[in-house]
GROMACS .gro file of C-alpha atoms in nm:
model
  240
    1MET     CA    1  10.491   9.935  11.672
    2PRO     CA    2  10.618  10.315  11.685
    3ASP     CA    3  10.965  10.385  11.798
    4ALA     CA    4  11.033  10.476  12.144
    5LEU     CA    5  11.112  10.825  12.046
    6PHE     CA    6  10.760  10.872  11.985
    7ALA     CA    7  10.581  10.634  12.214
    8HIS     CA    8  10.808  10.633  12.542
    9ALA     CA    9  10.643  10.835  12.815
   10ARG     CA   10  10.981  11.019  12.876
   11LEU     CA   11  11.076  11.068  12.523
   12ALA     CA   12  10.744  11.197  12.356
   13PRO     CA   13  10.724  11.517  12.574
   14ILE     CA   14  11.089  11.608  12.464
   15TYR     CA   15  11.059  11.533  12.110
   16ASP     CA   16  10.969  11.900  11.991
   17ALA     CA   17  11.275  12.045  12.199
   18PHE     CA   18  11.525  11.829  11.968
   19ASP     CA   19  11.334  11.851  11.646
   20GLY     CA   20  11.400  12.226  11.598
   21ALA     CA   21  11.199  12.493  11.428
   22ARG     CA   22  11.042  12.263  11.155
   23ASP     CA   23  11.111  12.492  10.873
   24ASP     CA   24  11.023  12.203  10.648
   25LEU     CA   25  10.677  12.242  10.729
   26ASP     CA   26  10.663  12.575  10.530
   27HIS     CA   27  10.691  12.380  10.202
   28TYR     CA   28  10.408  12.161  10.288
   29LEU     CA   29  10.181  12.450  10.389
   30ALA     CA   30  10.271  12.593  10.039
   31ILE     CA   31  10.178  12.273   9.849
   32ILE     CA   32   9.849  12.228  10.057
   33GLY     CA   33   9.758  12.586   9.963
   34GLU     CA   34   9.857  12.544   9.591
   35LEU     CA   35   9.621  12.235   9.579
   36GLY     CA   36   9.352  12.411   9.765
   37ALA     CA   37   9.285  12.141  10.012
   38ARG     CA   38   9.029  12.221  10.283
   39ARG     CA   39   9.029  11.891  10.477
   40VAL     CA   40   9.368  11.719  10.537
   41LEU     CA   41   9.453  11.375  10.677
   42ASP     CA   42   9.801  11.413  10.842
   43VAL     CA   43   9.938  11.051  10.850
   44GLY     CA   44  10.206  10.991  11.131
   45CYS     CA   45  10.105  11.336  11.273
   46GLY     CA   46  10.321  11.285  11.584
   47THR     CA   47  10.317  11.553  11.821
   48GLY     CA   48  10.076  11.763  11.589
   49CYS     CA   49  10.299  12.035  11.464
   50LEU     CA   50  10.169  12.049  11.119
   51ALA     CA   51   9.804  11.960  11.220
   52VAL     CA   52   9.788  12.251  11.449
   53LEU     CA   53   9.942  12.497  11.184
   54LEU     CA   54   9.676  12.381  10.935
   55ALA     CA   55   9.385  12.421  11.203
   56GLY     CA   56   9.503  12.773  11.268
   57ARG     CA   57   9.457  12.856  10.900
   58GLY     CA   58   9.080  12.709  10.927
   59ILE     CA   59   9.176  12.368  10.738
   60GLU     CA   60   8.984  12.082  10.891
   61VAL     CA   61   9.239  11.825  10.979
   62VAL     CA   62   9.247  11.468  11.088
   63GLY     CA   63   9.578  11.357  11.257
   64VAL     CA   64   9.649  10.983  11.299
   65ASP     CA   65   9.942  10.830  11.469
   66PRO     CA   66  10.013  10.470  11.630
   67ALA     CA   67  10.203  10.633  11.925
   68GLU     CA   68   9.968  10.733  12.197
   69ALA     CA   69  10.218  10.930  12.405
   70SER     CA   70  10.298  11.164  12.098
   71LEU     CA   71   9.897  11.200  12.045
   72GLU     CA   72   9.868  11.328  12.409
   73ILE     CA   73  10.124  11.589  12.330
   74ALA     CA   74   9.939  11.676  12.009
   75LYS     CA   75   9.595  11.704  12.193
   76ALA     CA   76   9.741  11.941  12.447
   77LYS     CA   77   9.836  12.182  12.173
   78ASP     CA   78   9.465  12.171  12.054
   79PRO     CA   79   9.259  12.292  12.349
   80GLU     CA   80   8.961  12.400  12.151
   81GLY     CA   81   8.934  12.047  11.997
   82LYS     CA   82   8.943  12.164  11.633
   83ILE     CA   83   9.131  11.870  11.516
   84THR     CA   84   9.019  11.500  11.507
   85TRP     CA   85   9.275  11.272  11.661
   86ILE     CA   86   9.311  10.922  11.596
   87HIS     CA   87   9.514  10.652  11.752
   88GLY     CA   88   9.610  10.398  11.498
   89ASP     CA   89   9.747  10.395  11.134
   90ALA     CA   90   9.625  10.486  10.782
   91GLY     CA   91   9.397  10.177  10.772
   92THR     CA   92   9.225  10.302  11.085
   93VAL     CA   93   9.102  10.615  10.944
   94GLY     CA   94   8.833  10.488  10.700
   95GLU     CA   95   8.631  10.710  10.470
   96VAL     CA   96   8.689  11.070  10.587
   97GLY     CA   97   8.670  11.261  10.242
   98ALA     CA   98   9.000  11.417  10.271
   99ASP     CA   99   9.118  11.653   9.989
  100LEU     CA  100   9.479  11.577  10.080
  101ALA     CA  101   9.687  11.335  10.284
  102VAL     CA  102  10.036  11.415  10.391
  103MET     CA  103  10.329  11.240  10.551
  104THR     CA  104  10.609  11.453  10.661
  105GLY     CA  105  10.955  11.382  10.793
  106ASN     CA  106  11.066  11.017  10.789
  107VAL     CA  107  10.710  10.877  10.797
  108ALA     CA  108  10.693  10.744  10.447
  109GLN     CA  109  11.024  10.563  10.510
  110VAL     CA  110  10.925  10.368  10.848
  111PHE     CA  111  10.725  10.106  10.660
  112LEU     CA  112  10.964   9.828  10.624
  113THR     CA  113  10.774   9.559  10.417
  114ASP     CA  114  10.600   9.603  10.082
  115ASP     CA  115  10.285   9.471  10.282
  116GLU     CA  116  10.303   9.761  10.529
  117TRP     CA  117  10.355  10.007  10.259
  118ARG     CA  118  10.058   9.840  10.063
  119ARG     CA  119   9.831   9.873  10.359
  120THR     CA  120   9.930  10.235  10.413
  121LEU     CA  121   9.861  10.343  10.053
  122GLU     CA  122   9.518  10.138  10.056
  123GLY     CA  123   9.416  10.320  10.376
  124ILE     CA  124   9.500  10.650  10.228
  125HIS     CA  125   9.331  10.569   9.918
  126THR     CA  126   9.020  10.501  10.124
  127ALA     CA  127   9.053  10.820  10.348
  128LEU     CA  128   9.077  11.046  10.026
  129ALA     CA  129   8.801  11.178   9.825
  130PRO     CA  130   8.804  11.100   9.462
  131GLY     CA  131   9.061  11.318   9.293
  132GLY     CA  132   9.228  11.394   9.636
  133HIS     CA  133   9.600  11.434   9.664
  134LEU     CA  134   9.878  11.236   9.848
  135VAL     CA  135  10.193  11.441   9.932
  136PHE     CA  136  10.502  11.293  10.112
  137GLU     CA  137  10.879  11.302  10.117
  138ILE     CA  138  11.155  11.041  10.078
  139ARG     CA  139  11.519  11.086  10.132
  140ARG     CA  140  11.729  11.024   9.820
  141PRO     CA  141  11.938  10.716   9.851
  142GLY     CA  142  12.195  10.849   9.634
  143ARG     CA  143  12.263  11.124   9.897
  144ARG     CA  144  12.380  10.854  10.133
  145VAL     CA  145  12.291  11.060  10.449
  146TRP     CA  146  12.361  10.780  10.673
  147GLU     CA  147  12.735  10.848  10.604
  148ASP     CA  148  12.685  11.183  10.743
  149TRP     CA  149  12.508  11.039  11.055
  150ALA     CA  150  12.794  10.798  11.110
  151VAL     CA  151  13.055  11.055  11.149
  152ASP     CA  152  12.827  11.305  11.352
  153THR     CA  153  12.893  11.195  11.708
  154ALA     CA  154  12.819  11.527  11.870
  155HIS     CA  155  12.627  11.533  12.194
  156ASP     CA  156  12.332  11.782  12.209
  157THR     CA  157  12.217  11.912  12.550
  158ARG     CA  158  11.887  12.092  12.576
  159ASP     CA  159  11.716  12.260  12.873
  160VAL     CA  160  11.362  12.139  12.833
  161PRO     CA  161  11.085  12.342  13.011
  162GLY     CA  162  10.940  12.143  13.287
  163VAL     CA  163  11.183  11.855  13.222
  164GLY     CA  164  11.544  11.985  13.291
  165GLU     CA  165  11.852  11.911  13.094
  166VAL     CA  166  11.866  11.627  12.856
  167GLU     CA  167  12.158  11.516  12.659
  168GLN     CA  168  12.095  11.352  12.299
  169TRP     CA  169  12.330  11.160  12.081
  170ARG     CA  170  12.288  10.932  11.777
  171GLU     CA  171  12.468  10.642  11.640
  172VAL     CA  172  12.430  10.434  11.322
  173THR     CA  173  12.387  10.073  11.425
  174GLU     CA  174  12.354   9.883  11.079
  175VAL     CA  175  12.352   9.968  10.712
  176ASN     CA  176  12.202   9.680  10.511
  177LEU     CA  177  12.076   9.873  10.206
  178PRO     CA  178  11.810   9.954  10.138
  179PHE     CA  179  11.762   9.961  10.526
  180VAL     CA  180  11.956  10.178  10.771
  181SER     CA  181  11.927  10.163  11.135
  182PHE     CA  182  12.023  10.408  11.400
  183ARG     CA  183  11.990  10.473  11.777
  184TYR     CA  184  11.905  10.791  11.968
  185THR     CA  185  12.018  10.799  12.324
  186TYR     CA  186  11.888  11.036  12.590
  187ARG     CA  187  12.046  11.112  12.936
  188PHE     CA  188  11.812  11.296  13.162
  189SER     CA  189  11.924  11.509  13.452
  190ASP     CA  190  11.834  11.231  13.706
  191GLY     CA  191  12.068  11.004  13.546
  192GLU     CA  192  11.827  10.776  13.356
  193VAL     CA  193  11.926  10.685  13.017
  194VAL     CA  194  11.672  10.588  12.744
  195THR     CA  195  11.736  10.470  12.391
  196SER     CA  196  11.518  10.460  12.082
  197ASP     CA  197  11.603  10.241  11.787
  198SER     CA  198  11.488  10.339  11.429
  199THR     CA  199  11.506  10.179  11.081
  200LEU     CA  200  11.425  10.354  10.758
  201TRP     CA  201  11.376  10.205  10.404
  202PHE     CA  202  11.557  10.409  10.148
  203ARG     CA  203  11.336  10.339   9.851
  204GLU     CA  204  11.443  10.438   9.491
  205ARG     CA  205  11.214  10.693   9.321
  206GLU     CA  206  11.139  10.443   9.042
  207ASP     CA  207  11.002  10.168   9.297
  208LEU     CA  208  10.796  10.428   9.461
  209GLU     CA  209  10.637  10.574   9.142
  210ALA     CA  210  10.552  10.202   9.032
  211LEU     CA  211  10.406  10.101   9.385
  212LEU     CA  212  10.184  10.430   9.376
  213GLY     CA  213  10.067  10.345   9.021
  214GLU     CA  214   9.976   9.972   9.147
  215HIS     CA  215   9.772  10.115   9.429
  216GLY     CA  216   9.546  10.364   9.259
  217PHE     CA  217   9.762  10.683   9.246
  218ARG     CA  218   9.902  10.891   8.961
  219VAL     CA  219  10.219  11.077   9.011
  220LEU     CA  220  10.166  11.443   8.922
  221ASP     CA  221  10.532  11.579   9.035
  222VAL     CA  222  10.824  11.488   9.211
  223ARG     CA  223  10.992  11.790   9.340
  224ASP     CA  224  11.311  11.890   9.540
  225ALA     CA  225  11.261  12.010   9.904
  226PRO     CA  226  11.334  12.373   9.900
  227ASP     CA  227  11.482  12.379  10.251
  228ARG     CA  228  11.711  12.066  10.167
  229PRO     CA  229  11.799  12.087   9.801
  230GLY     CA  230  11.937  11.771   9.660
  231ARG     CA  231  11.849  11.564   9.957
  232GLU     CA  232  11.489  11.460   9.914
  233TYR     CA  233  11.209  11.378   9.673
  234VAL     CA  234  10.870  11.540   9.748
  235PHE     CA  235  10.599  11.339   9.571
  236ILE     CA  236  10.275  11.482   9.484
  237ALA     CA  237  10.032  11.216   9.375
  238GLN     CA  238   9.644  11.200   9.300
  239ARG     CA  239   9.398  10.938   9.374
  240GLY     CA  240   9.288  10.774   9.048
   0.00000   0.00000   0.00000
């Protein structure tokens, strides 16, 4: 089940306001251009930020996400219906002949069992054309970013168009490596408080490389994220 941050009727519409400029997407646009992909599967597309950018460049896009509230936000950004939106997960997509599948942000870390990760990789493998690529990022466990999160207790207030002022803050609720759990709390101007709990799996690079190989992918490269040096691994793999 998707986190409330993406699925709750009040939280999904404010997600973009707190998510920032998404400068990280420039790196993905560059990789997609480098690999010459013309049909892209955006797994965990959320509110559609990357999908809309790709469609604007003439690329065919299939966006899939289990959070219907986020998909509704995404669809509103695509009034011409250029993008194929699917409510579900990677296993829902089927054979779409994608040149490339992508998972941005924390998407690749939300699968909390080997079985969930296996089903995701199998679904992506099916969706890709032979020789297609899979690109995703993982936070480096050695960076121990949860320690930064634990001391960052600042409250962030944004004036969200059509909503009003919303206050957000985060707290780390549990560290049981390789799993880290945290909670976002939102206070709306009408006094309602809504929380969203999340857990991420901080997998080691070697484990991911082995799992990719077991599920029909060949790792071509593992790069640094240029906008967050030393913080993340960016995997580029190819369907075998």
